[in-house]
PDB file of C-alpha atoms in Angstrom:
ATOM      1  CA  VAL J   1       0.813   1.610  14.882  1.00 41.00           C
ATOM      2  CA  THR J   2       3.030   0.533  17.406  1.00 38.00           C
ATOM      3  CA  LEU J   3       2.006  -2.968  18.516  1.00 35.00           C
ATOM      4  CA  SER J   4       2.307  -4.871  21.480  1.00 28.00           C
ATOM      5  CA  GLU J   5       4.241  -8.107  21.567  1.00 30.00           C
ATOM      6  CA  GLY J   6       2.963  -9.422  24.427  1.00 29.00           C
ATOM      7  CA  ALA J   7      -0.341 -10.504  22.813  1.00 30.00           C
ATOM      8  CA  ARG J   8       0.394 -13.953  22.554  1.00 29.00           C
ATOM      9  CA  ALA J   9      -1.958 -15.679  24.910  1.00 31.00           C
ATOM     10  CA  GLY J  10      -5.315 -17.238  23.744  1.00 34.00           C
ATOM     11  CA  THR J  11      -6.546 -19.292  20.802  1.00 34.00           C
ATOM     12  CA  GLY J  12      -8.276 -18.394  17.509  1.00 39.00           C
ATOM     13  CA  ARG J  13      -7.742 -17.258  14.158  1.00 39.00           C
ATOM     14  CA  GLU J  14      -6.989 -13.910  15.025  1.00 39.00           C
ATOM     15  CA  LEU J  15      -3.574 -14.670  16.499  1.00 41.00           C
ATOM     16  CA  GLY J  16      -1.993 -15.294  13.290  1.00 44.00           C
ATOM     17  CA  MET J  17      -3.185 -11.969  12.578  1.00 45.00           C
ATOM     18  CA  LEU J  18      -1.983 -10.387  16.078  1.00 47.00           C
ATOM     19  CA  ASP J  19       1.461 -12.416  15.597  1.00 48.00           C
ATOM     20  CA  SER J  20       1.690 -10.605  12.205  1.00 46.00           C
ATOM     21  CA  LEU J  21       0.939  -7.243  13.557  1.00 53.00           C
ATOM     22  CA  LEU J  22       2.527  -7.447  16.634  1.00 45.00           C
ATOM     23  CA  SER J  23       5.787  -9.329  16.462  1.00 39.00           C
ATOM     24  CA  LEU J  24       6.597 -11.428  13.249  1.00 32.00           C
ATOM     25  CA  GLY J  25       8.452 -13.440  15.551  1.00 27.00           C
ATOM     26  CA  GLY J  26      10.119 -13.401  18.969  1.00 26.00           C
ATOM     27  CA  LEU J  27       9.624 -11.263  22.056  1.00 27.00           C
ATOM     28  CA  VAL J  28      11.738  -7.997  22.657  1.00 28.00           C
ATOM     29  CA  LEU J  29      12.067  -6.921  26.347  1.00 25.00           C
ATOM     30  CA  GLY J  30      12.543  -3.433  27.056  1.00 29.00           C
ATOM     31  CA  ARG J  31      10.762  -0.139  26.607  1.00 34.00           C
ATOM     32  CA  LYS J  32       9.785   0.292  22.824  1.00 41.00           C
ATOM     33  CA  TRP J  33       8.091   2.382  20.804  1.00 44.00           C
ATOM     34  CA  ARG J  34       6.895  -0.297  18.687  1.00 53.00           C
ATOM     35  CA  GLY J  35       5.539   1.472  15.376  1.00 54.00           C
ATOM     36  CA  ARG J  36       2.238   3.001  14.085  1.00 57.00           C
ATOM     37  CA  ALA J  37      -1.026   2.345  11.953  1.00 67.00           C
ATOM     38  CA  MET J  38      -1.790   4.751   8.920  1.00 69.00           C
ATOM     39  CA  ASP J  39      -5.444   4.766   8.129  1.00 64.00           C
ATOM     40  CA  SER J  40      -7.456   6.852   5.473  1.00 70.00           C
ATOM     41  CA  VAL J  41     -10.657   8.365   4.807  1.00 70.00           C
ATOM     42  CA  GLU J  42     -11.867   5.057   3.359  1.00 76.00           C
ATOM     43  CA  TRP J  43     -10.246   2.676   5.657  1.00 82.00           C
ATOM     44  CA  GLU J  44     -10.582   4.104   9.329  1.00 86.00           C
ATOM     45  CA  GLY J  45      -7.909   2.482  11.597  1.00 89.00           C
ATOM     46  CA  ARG J  46      -9.548   3.048  15.127  1.00 91.00           C
ATOM     47  CA  SER J  47     -11.513  -0.460  14.961  1.00 91.00           C
ATOM     48  CA  LEU J  48      -8.197  -1.949  14.443  1.00 90.00           C
ATOM     49  CA  LEU J  49      -6.452  -0.217  17.205  1.00 91.00           C
ATOM     50  CA  LYS J  50      -9.275  -1.271  19.632  1.00 93.00           C
ATOM     51  CA  ALA J  51      -9.270  -4.672  18.471  1.00 91.00           C
ATOM     52  CA  LEU J  52      -5.273  -4.884  19.241  1.00 89.00           C
ATOM     53  CA  VAL J  53      -6.137  -3.022  22.679  1.00 92.00           C
ATOM     54  CA  LYS J  54      -8.905  -5.613  23.678  1.00 92.00           C
ATOM     55  CA  LYS J  55      -6.231  -8.440  22.763  1.00 89.00           C
ATOM     56  CA  SER J  56      -3.602  -6.786  25.333  1.00 90.00           C
ATOM     57  CA  ALA J  57      -6.214  -6.462  27.909  1.00 92.00           C
ATOM     58  CA  LEU J  58      -7.016 -10.121  27.422  1.00 91.00           C
ATOM     59  CA  CYS J  59      -3.643 -11.256  27.738  1.00 89.00           C
ATOM     60  CA  GLY J  60      -3.219  -9.509  30.902  1.00 89.00           C
ATOM     61  CA  GLU J  61      -1.271  -6.504  30.261  1.00 89.00           C
ATOM     62  CA  GLN J  62      -1.842  -3.031  31.835  1.00 90.00           C
ATOM     63  CA  VAL J  63      -3.540  -1.189  28.872  1.00 93.00           C
ATOM     64  CA  HIS J  64      -3.339   2.713  28.977  1.00 94.00           C
ATOM     65  CA  ILE J  65      -5.383   4.849  26.602  1.00 95.00           C
ATOM     66  CA  LEU J  66      -4.043   8.483  25.699  1.00 94.00           C
ATOM     67  CA  GLY J  67      -7.378   9.806  24.276  1.00 93.00           C
ATOM     68  CA  CYS J  68      -7.118  13.045  22.465  1.00 92.00           C
ATOM     69  CA  GLU J  69      -9.326  12.652  19.299  1.00 92.00           C
ATOM     70  CA  VAL J  70     -12.552  11.142  20.564  1.00 93.00           C
ATOM     71  CA  SER J  71     -14.512  11.069  23.802  1.00 93.00           C
ATOM     72  CA  GLU J  72     -14.077   8.415  26.315  1.00 93.00           C
ATOM     73  CA  GLU J  73     -17.567   7.200  25.894  1.00 95.00           C
ATOM     74  CA  GLU J  74     -16.943   6.858  22.095  1.00 94.00           C
ATOM     75  CA  PHE J  75     -13.916   5.004  22.609  1.00 95.00           C
ATOM     76  CA  ARG J  76     -15.036   2.440  25.153  1.00 95.00           C
ATOM     77  CA  GLU J  77     -18.143   2.053  23.116  1.00 94.00           C
ATOM     78  CA  GLY J  78     -18.518  -1.653  21.819  1.00 93.00           C
ATOM     79  CA  PHE J  79     -16.159  -3.022  24.801  1.00 94.00           C
ATOM     80  CA  ASP J  80     -17.889  -5.491  27.306  1.00 93.00           C
ATOM     81  CA  SER J  81     -17.518  -4.490  31.038  1.00 93.00           C
ATOM     82  CA  ASP J  82     -14.615  -6.731  31.635  1.00 94.00           C
ATOM     83  CA  ILE J  83     -12.606  -5.375  28.953  1.00 94.00           C
ATOM     84  CA  ASN J  84     -13.640  -1.498  30.101  1.00 95.00           C
ATOM     85  CA  ASN J  85     -12.596  -2.344  33.580  1.00 94.00           C
ATOM     86  CA  ARG J  86      -8.983  -3.562  32.584  1.00 93.00           C
ATOM     87  CA  LEU J  87      -8.575  -0.142  30.443  1.00 95.00           C
ATOM     88  CA  VAL J  88      -6.949   3.192  31.960  1.00 93.00           C
ATOM     89  CA  TYR J  89      -8.226   5.808  30.188  1.00 93.00           C
ATOM     90  CA  HIS J  90      -6.664   9.064  30.124  1.00 91.00           C
ATOM     91  CA  ASP J  91      -9.172  11.784  29.004  1.00 89.00           C
ATOM     92  CA  PHE J  92      -6.997  14.657  26.820  1.00 89.00           C
ATOM     93  CA  PHE J  93     -10.350  14.976  24.485  1.00 90.00           C
ATOM     94  CA  ARG J  94     -12.194  17.139  26.974  1.00 85.00           C
ATOM     95  CA  ASP J  95      -9.368  18.910  28.842  1.00 78.00           C
ATOM     96  CA  PRO J  96      -6.046  18.719  26.881  1.00 73.00           C
ATOM     97  CA  LEU J  97      -4.454  21.321  28.870  1.00 67.00           C
ATOM     98  CA  ASN J  98      -5.864  20.130  32.572  1.00 67.00           C
ATOM     99  CA  TRP J  99      -7.457  23.567  33.023  1.00 70.00           C
ATOM    100  CA  SER J 100      -9.744  22.025  35.500  1.00 70.00           C
ATOM    101  CA  LYS J 101      -6.624  20.638  37.436  1.00 67.00           C
ATOM    102  CA  THR J 102      -8.329  17.524  38.246  1.00 64.00           C
ATOM    103  CA  GLU J 103      -5.993  15.232  40.493  1.00 55.00           C
ATOM    104  CA  GLU J 104      -6.010  12.102  38.285  1.00 59.00           C
ATOM    105  CA  ALA J 105      -4.611  14.194  35.087  1.00 60.00           C
ATOM    106  CA  LEU J 106      -1.046  13.491  34.522  1.00 63.00           C
ATOM    107  CA  PRO J 107       1.276  16.501  34.330  1.00 67.00           C
ATOM    108  CA  GLY J 108       2.583  17.552  30.835  1.00 77.00           C
ATOM    109  CA  GLY J 109      -0.433  16.551  28.670  1.00 84.00           C
ATOM    110  CA  PRO J 110      -0.254  13.279  26.407  1.00 89.00           C
ATOM    111  CA  LEU J 111       3.443  13.430  26.043  1.00 90.00           C
ATOM    112  CA  GLY J 112       4.030  13.893  29.939  1.00 89.00           C
ATOM    113  CA  ALA J 113       1.912  10.879  30.448  1.00 88.00           C
ATOM    114  CA  LEU J 114       3.732   8.955  28.085  1.00 89.00           C
ATOM    115  CA  ARG J 115       6.761   9.643  30.055  1.00 88.00           C
ATOM    116  CA  ALA J 116       5.371   8.870  33.383  1.00 87.00           C
ATOM    117  CA  ILE J 117       3.874   5.539  32.419  1.00 87.00           C
ATOM    118  CA  CYS J 118       7.240   4.421  30.948  1.00 83.00           C
ATOM    119  CA  LYS J 119       9.015   5.291  34.244  1.00 80.00           C
ATOM    120  CA  ARG J 120       6.616   3.161  36.179  1.00 74.00           C
ATOM    121  CA  THR J 121       8.668   0.374  38.396  1.00 63.00           C
ATOM    122  CA  ASP J 122       6.056  -2.359  37.861  1.00 73.00           C
ATOM    123  CA  PRO J 123       7.656  -5.271  35.815  1.00 75.00           C
ATOM    124  CA  GLY J 124       4.620  -6.228  34.180  1.00 82.00           C
ATOM    125  CA  PRO J 125       4.121  -5.467  30.589  1.00 87.00           C
ATOM    126  CA  VAL J 126       2.227  -2.293  29.499  1.00 89.00           C
ATOM    127  CA  THR J 127       0.478  -1.293  26.285  1.00 91.00           C
ATOM    128  CA  ILE J 128      -0.185   2.204  25.600  1.00 92.00           C
ATOM    129  CA  ALA J 129      -2.571   3.512  22.649  1.00 93.00           C
ATOM    130  CA  LEU J 130      -2.128   7.144  21.655  1.00 93.00           C
ATOM    131  CA  ASP J 131      -5.512   7.997  20.010  1.00 91.00           C
ATOM    132  CA  SER J 132      -4.166   9.634  17.651  1.00 88.00           C
ATOM    133  CA  LEU J 133      -0.704  10.507  16.556  1.00 93.00           C
ATOM    134  CA  SER J 134      -2.510  12.724  13.862  1.00 92.00           C
ATOM    135  CA  TRP J 135      -4.157  14.823  16.891  1.00 93.00           C
ATOM    136  CA  LEU J 136      -0.684  15.169  18.369  1.00 93.00           C
ATOM    137  CA  LEU J 137       1.065  16.178  15.245  1.00 93.00           C
ATOM    138  CA  LEU J 138      -1.627  19.180  14.742  1.00 91.00           C
ATOM    139  CA  HIS J 139      -0.933  20.247  18.387  1.00 91.00           C
ATOM    140  CA  LEU J 140       2.828  19.785  18.945  1.00 91.00           C
ATOM    141  CA  PRO J 141       5.811  20.385  16.562  1.00 93.00           C
ATOM    142  CA  CYS J 142       6.704  17.323  14.826  1.00 93.00           C
ATOM    143  CA  THR J 143      10.349  17.124  16.233  1.00 93.00           C
ATOM    144  CA  THR J 144       9.313  17.208  19.722  1.00 93.00           C
ATOM    145  CA  LEU J 145       6.515  14.223  19.280  1.00 93.00           C
ATOM    146  CA  CYS J 146       9.396  12.578  17.245  1.00 92.00           C
ATOM    147  CA  GLN J 147      11.872  13.105  20.218  1.00 92.00           C
ATOM    148  CA  ALA J 148       9.461  12.059  22.951  1.00 90.00           C
ATOM    149  CA  LEU J 149       8.824   8.646  20.926  1.00 89.00           C
ATOM    150  CA  HIS J 150      12.642   8.166  20.546  1.00 88.00           C
ATOM    151  CA  ALA J 151      13.099   8.643  23.965  1.00 86.00           C
ATOM    152  CA  VAL J 152      10.644   5.973  24.873  1.00 81.00           C
ATOM    153  CA  SER J 153      12.506   3.381  22.604  1.00 74.00           C
ATOM    154  CA  HIS J 154      15.661   4.236  24.390  1.00 71.00           C
ATOM    155  CA  GLN J 155      14.706   4.586  27.860  1.00 62.00           C
ATOM    156  CA  ASP J 156      16.694   2.495  30.443  1.00 46.00           C
ATOM    157  CA  SER J 157      16.220   1.655  33.761  1.00 42.00           C
ATOM    158  CA  CYS J 158      17.514   3.884  36.496  1.00 44.00           C
ATOM    159  CA  PRO J 159      20.854   3.061  37.506  1.00 45.00           C
ATOM    160  CA  GLY J 160      21.208   0.949  40.650  1.00 45.00           C
ATOM    161  CA  ASP J 161      17.512  -0.210  40.114  1.00 46.00           C
ATOM    162  CA  SER J 162      17.429  -3.839  40.515  1.00 44.00           C
ATOM    163  CA  SER J 163      13.800  -4.234  39.609  1.00 45.00           C
ATOM    164  CA  PRO J 164      13.410  -5.962  36.170  1.00 46.00           C
ATOM    165  CA  VAL J 165      12.291  -3.518  33.194  1.00 50.00           C
ATOM    166  CA  GLY J 166       8.847  -3.836  32.040  1.00 66.00           C
ATOM    167  CA  LYS J 167       8.027  -3.912  28.217  1.00 80.00           C
ATOM    168  CA  VAL J 168       6.093  -0.989  27.169  1.00 84.00           C
ATOM    169  CA  SER J 169       4.667  -1.228  23.743  1.00 86.00           C
ATOM    170  CA  VAL J 170       2.975   1.907  22.093  1.00 89.00           C
ATOM    171  CA  LEU J 171      -0.079   1.669  19.497  1.00 90.00           C
ATOM    172  CA  GLY J 172      -0.256   4.910  17.757  1.00 92.00           C
ATOM    173  CA  LEU J 173      -2.953   5.701  15.031  1.00 92.00           C
ATOM    174  CA  LEU J 174      -2.019   8.235  11.973  1.00 92.00           C
ATOM    175  CA  HIS J 175      -4.332   9.563   9.946  1.00 91.00           C
ATOM    176  CA  GLU J 176      -1.816   9.774   6.739  1.00 87.00           C
ATOM    177  CA  GLU J 177      -3.736  11.973   4.504  1.00 86.00           C
ATOM    178  CA  LEU J 178      -3.680  14.777   6.706  1.00 89.00           C
ATOM    179  CA  HIS J 179      -0.190  15.055   7.034  1.00 90.00           C
ATOM    180  CA  GLY J 180       2.613  15.782   4.446  1.00 90.00           C
ATOM    181  CA  PRO J 181       5.556  13.327   3.623  1.00 90.00           C
ATOM    182  CA  GLY J 182       8.055  14.764   6.048  1.00 91.00           C
ATOM    183  CA  PRO J 183       6.089  14.172   9.276  1.00 91.00           C
ATOM    184  CA  VAL J 184       4.970  10.673   7.651  1.00 90.00           C
ATOM    185  CA  GLY J 185       8.497   9.698   6.890  1.00 90.00           C
ATOM    186  CA  ALA J 186      10.049  10.858  10.112  1.00 90.00           C
ATOM    187  CA  LEU J 187       7.333   8.690  12.202  1.00 89.00           C
ATOM    188  CA  SER J 188       7.947   5.866  10.046  1.00 87.00           C
ATOM    189  CA  SER J 189      11.713   6.028  10.415  1.00 86.00           C
ATOM    190  CA  LEU J 190      11.182   5.723  14.350  1.00 87.00           C
ATOM    191  CA  ALA J 191       8.406   2.793  13.984  1.00 86.00           C
ATOM    192  CA  GLN J 192       9.632  -0.649  14.306  1.00 85.00           C
ATOM    193  CA  THR J 193       6.300  -2.057  12.978  1.00 87.00           C
ATOM    194  CA  GLU J 194       4.328  -0.108  10.290  1.00 88.00           C
ATOM    195  CA  VAL J 195       0.831  -1.234   9.227  1.00 89.00           C
ATOM    196  CA  THR J 196      -0.931   0.780   6.326  1.00 89.00           C
ATOM    197  CA  LEU J 197      -4.620   0.009   5.937  1.00 88.00           C
ATOM    198  CA  GLY J 198      -6.102  -0.499   2.741  1.00 87.00           C
ATOM    199  CA  GLY J 199      -8.450  -2.725   0.442  1.00 84.00           C
ATOM    200  CA  THR J 200     -10.462  -3.545  -2.571  1.00 80.00           C
ATOM    201  CA  LYS J 201     -13.714  -4.581  -3.247  1.00 72.00           C
ATOM    202  CA  GLY J 202     -15.101  -3.593   0.328  1.00 74.00           C
ATOM    203  CA  GLN J 203     -12.216  -6.066   1.743  1.00 82.00           C
ATOM    204  CA  ALA J 204      -9.973  -4.556   4.457  1.00 86.00           C
ATOM    205  CA  SER J 205      -6.290  -5.706   3.924  1.00 87.00           C
ATOM    206  CA  ALA J 206      -3.198  -4.588   6.354  1.00 87.00           C
ATOM    207  CA  HIS J 207       0.180  -4.136   4.623  1.00 87.00           C
ATOM    208  CA  ILE J 208       2.730  -4.872   7.537  1.00 87.00           C
ATOM    209  CA  LEU J 209       6.393  -3.434   7.473  1.00 87.00           C
ATOM    210  CA  CYS J 210       8.407  -4.680  10.499  1.00 85.00           C
ATOM    211  CA  ARG J 211      11.975  -3.121  11.109  1.00 81.00           C
ATOM    212  CA  ARG J 212      14.026  -5.250  13.260  1.00 79.00           C
ATOM    213  CA  PRO J 213      17.729  -4.102  14.426  1.00 78.00           C
ATOM    214  CA  ARG J 214      20.476  -5.608  12.445  1.00 82.00           C
ATOM    215  CA  GLN J 215      17.832  -7.275  10.070  1.00 83.00           C
ATOM    216  CA  ARG J 216      16.484  -6.519   6.766  1.00 86.00           C
ATOM    217  CA  PRO J 217      12.820  -5.461   7.015  1.00 86.00           C
ATOM    218  CA  THR J 218       9.989  -7.748   6.253  1.00 86.00           C
ATOM    219  CA  ASP J 219       6.610  -6.983   4.703  1.00 85.00           C
ATOM    220  CA  GLN J 220       3.559  -8.754   4.297  1.00 86.00           C
ATOM    221  CA  THR J 221       0.007  -8.292   3.389  1.00 87.00           C
ATOM    222  CA  GLN J 222      -3.049  -9.525   5.570  1.00 86.00           C
ATOM    223  CA  TRP J 223      -6.754  -9.558   4.912  1.00 87.00           C
ATOM    224  CA  PHE J 224      -9.015  -9.520   7.487  1.00 86.00           C
ATOM    225  CA  SER J 225     -12.431  -8.142   9.167  1.00 86.00           C
ATOM    226  CA  ILE J 226     -13.175  -6.643  12.588  1.00 87.00           C
ATOM    227  CA  LEU J 227     -16.221  -8.189  14.177  1.00 88.00           C
ATOM    228  CA  PRO J 228     -18.835  -6.157  16.166  1.00 89.00           C
ATOM    229  CA  ASP J 229     -17.035  -7.474  19.371  1.00 90.00           C
ATOM    230  CA  PHE J 230     -13.572  -6.282  17.837  1.00 90.00           C
ATOM    231  CA  SER J 231     -12.210  -9.517  17.217  1.00 87.00           C
ATOM    232  CA  LEU J 232      -9.927  -9.935  14.358  1.00 82.00           C
ATOM    233  CA  ASP J 233     -11.085 -12.419  11.716  1.00 83.00           C
ATOM    234  CA  LEU J 234      -8.681 -13.493   9.173  1.00 79.00           C
ATOM    235  CA  GLN J 235     -10.086 -13.982   5.723  1.00 79.00           C
ATOM    236  CA  GLU J 236      -8.356 -15.000   2.135  1.00 76.00           C
ATOM    237  CA  GLY J 237      -7.390 -12.294  -0.170  1.00 68.00           C
ATOM    238  CA  PRO J 238     -10.030 -11.668  -3.006  1.00 63.00           C
ATOM    239  CA  SER J 239      -9.658 -13.614  -5.974  1.00 51.00           C
ATOM    240  CA  VAL J 240     -10.513 -12.930  -9.476  1.00 43.00           C
ATOM    241  CA  GLU J 241     -13.559 -15.009  -9.231  1.00 41.00           C
ATOM    242  CA  SER J 242     -14.903 -13.622  -5.972  1.00 38.00           C
ATOM    243  CA  GLN J 243     -14.536 -10.273  -7.337  1.00 41.00           C
ATOM    244  CA  PRO J 244     -18.154  -9.002  -8.038  1.00 44.00           C
ATOM    245  CA  CYS J 245     -18.931  -8.235 -11.779  1.00 42.00           C
ATOM    246  CA  SER J 246     -20.964  -5.872 -13.560  1.00 46.00           C
ATOM    247  CA  ASP J 247     -24.930  -5.844 -12.699  1.00 45.00           C
ATOM    248  CA  PRO J 248     -26.693  -8.611 -15.018  1.00 47.00           C
ATOM    249  CA  HIS J 249     -29.521  -6.285 -15.111  1.00 47.00           C
ATOM    250  CA  ILE J 250     -27.707  -3.572 -17.145  1.00 57.00           C
ATOM    251  CA  PRO J 251     -27.199  -4.788 -20.764  1.00 67.00           C
ATOM    252  CA  PRO J 252     -23.883  -4.465 -22.107  1.00 72.00           C
ATOM    253  CA  VAL J 253     -22.689  -1.576 -24.127  1.00 76.00           C
ATOM    254  CA  ASP J 254     -21.855  -2.453 -27.430  1.00 78.00           C
ATOM    255  CA  PRO J 255     -19.137  -0.248 -28.746  1.00 78.00           C
ATOM    256  CA  THR J 256     -19.716  -0.859 -32.646  1.00 77.00           C
ATOM    257  CA  THR J 257     -23.369   0.421 -32.380  1.00 77.00           C
ATOM    258  CA  HIS J 258     -22.588   3.981 -33.766  1.00 80.00           C
ATOM    259  CA  LEU J 259     -19.824   3.521 -36.025  1.00 82.00           C
ATOM    260  CA  THR J 260     -20.142   5.260 -39.532  1.00 84.00           C
ATOM    261  CA  PHE J 261     -17.997   2.149 -41.068  1.00 82.00           C
ATOM    262  CA  ASN J 262     -18.685  -1.635 -41.325  1.00 81.00           C
ATOM    263  CA  LEU J 263     -16.189  -3.863 -39.317  1.00 82.00           C
ATOM    264  CA  HIS J 264     -17.346  -6.956 -41.229  1.00 83.00           C
ATOM    265  CA  LEU J 265     -17.348  -8.200 -44.750  1.00 86.00           C
ATOM    266  CA  SER J 266     -20.003 -10.165 -46.529  1.00 89.00           C
ATOM    267  CA  LYS J 267     -18.982 -13.108 -48.605  1.00 91.00           C
ATOM    268  CA  LYS J 268     -19.074 -11.440 -51.824  1.00 91.00           C
ATOM    269  CA  GLU J 269     -16.993  -8.902 -50.464  1.00 90.00           C
ATOM    270  CA  ARG J 270     -14.684 -11.217 -48.938  1.00 90.00           C
ATOM    271  CA  GLU J 271     -14.070 -12.919 -52.559  1.00 91.00           C
ATOM    272  CA  ALA J 272     -13.691  -9.594 -54.141  1.00 91.00           C
ATOM    273  CA  ARG J 273     -10.954  -8.793 -51.563  1.00 87.00           C
ATOM    274  CA  ASP J 274      -9.124 -12.248 -52.123  1.00 87.00           C
ATOM    275  CA  SER J 275      -9.301 -11.675 -56.134  1.00 86.00           C
ATOM    276  CA  LEU J 276      -7.903  -8.330 -55.993  1.00 84.00           C
ATOM    277  CA  ILE J 277      -4.338  -8.062 -57.202  1.00 77.00           C
ATOM    278  CA  LEU J 278      -2.534  -5.145 -55.301  1.00 78.00           C
ATOM    279  CA  PRO J 279       0.054  -3.311 -57.517  1.00 77.00           C
ATOM    280  CA  PHE J 280       3.216  -4.337 -55.159  1.00 76.00           C
ATOM    281  CA  GLN J 281       2.299  -7.855 -55.781  1.00 75.00           C
ATOM    282  CA  PHE J 282       4.595  -9.379 -58.682  1.00 73.00           C
ATOM    283  CA  SER J 283       2.168 -12.135 -60.190  1.00 73.00           C
ATOM    284  CA  SER J 284       2.951 -14.435 -62.981  1.00 76.00           C
ATOM    285  CA  GLU J 285       0.952 -12.659 -65.294  1.00 74.00           C
ATOM    286  CA  LYS J 286       2.346  -9.308 -64.779  1.00 74.00           C
ATOM    287  CA  GLN J 287       5.819 -11.436 -65.268  1.00 75.00           C
ATOM    288  CA  GLN J 288       4.792 -12.719 -68.812  1.00 75.00           C
ATOM    289  CA  ALA J 289       3.609  -9.304 -69.684  1.00 73.00           C
ATOM    290  CA  LEU J 290       6.703  -7.530 -68.904  1.00 72.00           C
ATOM    291  CA  LEU J 291       8.903 -10.512 -70.821  1.00 73.00           C
ATOM    292  CA  ARG J 292       6.905 -10.670 -73.862  1.00 74.00           C
ATOM    293  CA  PRO J 293       5.654  -7.499 -75.125  1.00 66.00           C
ATOM    294  CA  ARG J 294       2.143  -7.424 -76.900  1.00 68.00           C
ATOM    295  CA  PRO J 295       2.010  -6.387 -80.560  1.00 70.00           C
ATOM    296  CA  GLY J 296       2.045  -2.596 -81.278  1.00 67.00           C
ATOM    297  CA  GLN J 297       3.098  -2.193 -77.589  1.00 66.00           C
ATOM    298  CA  ALA J 298       5.675   0.676 -77.683  1.00 68.00           C
ATOM    299  CA  THR J 299       9.241  -0.376 -76.273  1.00 69.00           C
ATOM    300  CA  SER J 300      11.887   1.459 -74.749  1.00 74.00           C
ATOM    301  CA  HIS J 301      15.648   1.217 -74.977  1.00 78.00           C
ATOM    302  CA  ILE J 302      18.625   2.702 -72.753  1.00 81.00           C
ATOM    303  CA  PHE J 303      21.791   4.047 -74.594  1.00 82.00           C
ATOM    304  CA  TYR J 304      24.968   4.605 -72.793  1.00 80.00           C
ATOM    305  CA  GLU J 305      27.988   6.398 -74.125  1.00 81.00           C
ATOM    306  CA  PRO J 306      30.983   6.114 -71.919  1.00 77.00           C
ATOM    307  CA  ASP J 307      32.914   9.206 -71.388  1.00 79.00           C
ATOM    308  CA  ALA J 308      36.901   9.584 -70.392  1.00 74.00           C
ATOM    309  CA  TYR J 309      36.812   8.830 -67.110  1.00 74.00           C
ATOM    310  CA  ASP J 310      34.647   5.550 -66.801  1.00 71.00           C
ATOM    311  CA  ASP J 311      36.376   2.397 -65.868  1.00 65.00           C
ATOM    312  CA  LEU J 312      35.618  -0.234 -68.379  1.00 68.00           C
ATOM    313  CA  ASP J 313      37.806  -2.766 -66.781  1.00 68.00           C
ATOM    314  CA  GLN J 314      35.610  -5.568 -66.145  1.00 69.00           C
ATOM    315  CA  GLU J 315      38.013  -7.186 -63.659  1.00 73.00           C
ATOM    316  CA  ASP J 316      38.105  -4.489 -61.582  1.00 72.00           C
ATOM    317  CA  PRO J 317      35.231  -2.514 -61.843  1.00 68.00           C
ATOM    318  CA  ASP J 318      35.727  -0.328 -58.805  1.00 71.00           C
ATOM    319  CA  ASP J 319      39.408   0.354 -59.422  1.00 68.00           C
ATOM    320  CA  ASP J 320      38.500   4.211 -59.731  1.00 67.00           C
ATOM    321  CA  LEU J 321      37.071   4.556 -56.175  1.00 72.00           C
ATOM    322  CA  ASP J 322      40.434   3.656 -54.661  1.00 69.00           C
ATOM    323  CA  ILE J 323      39.045   0.799 -52.413  1.00 65.00           C
TER     324      ILE J 323
END
């Protein structure tokens, strides 16, 4: 998701989340493609996108929504009238090619609207929400989309224009499971802030990767929840104690129930095992039996007759080996 660094004003615990998502430190002036947010089937990202849109609107920024994937009514649902009045919605859901020729529609489709908003002369900060990058990737070549976003991040004010350059931040929602590694990697290389949604045990988390020019990338994981009014609530990560355990009403399964052998020894079996002398154990009884043969026990002898090549020199028994 491209994230607005202008969302600084206000109070509440959600500001720490916004600071992590939007900037990770410092304001950057100029027109920037700030990043993307990746969600999945299990962890949807539109709620987070709407939460960031709400915070940008409350901070006094101009907020433009390029709606392609859901209707305007569905996107505005959940916002109060004050927030909805601050949003400028460009509806590309009902008429993506502007066949109805409405006057309020910007030419060139979503990318044309993106370029037109970035060329504005108003010096105030602007946030543009792309809902979604996945819709654009399914209808446009990946190279076209990447070139448009790259142009946003490198767009300068017109020569001779003395008006201050307004800050443009872009928020883009991407459904990662719909695309291969090529398009996802291309967009990732362009984004300055990348947020990947996930979680465990029903608790959502955001893995935030921030790239700064001439700096090493930084990353962190933030656990959060989104309230019904699209406010962010920071949460602690799940601990081992807080993770739900198995249902106490379901009896545990004993893995030794249906074994064909016994894993335990009785007292008599343990005594018999301890008194058993194994063949490889050299006990004192075995030693005495070898040294003192019993009467009538057959004895054995070893006879050795040296040949002509045997070395009988006791001082150097290995002389024949030439070592």
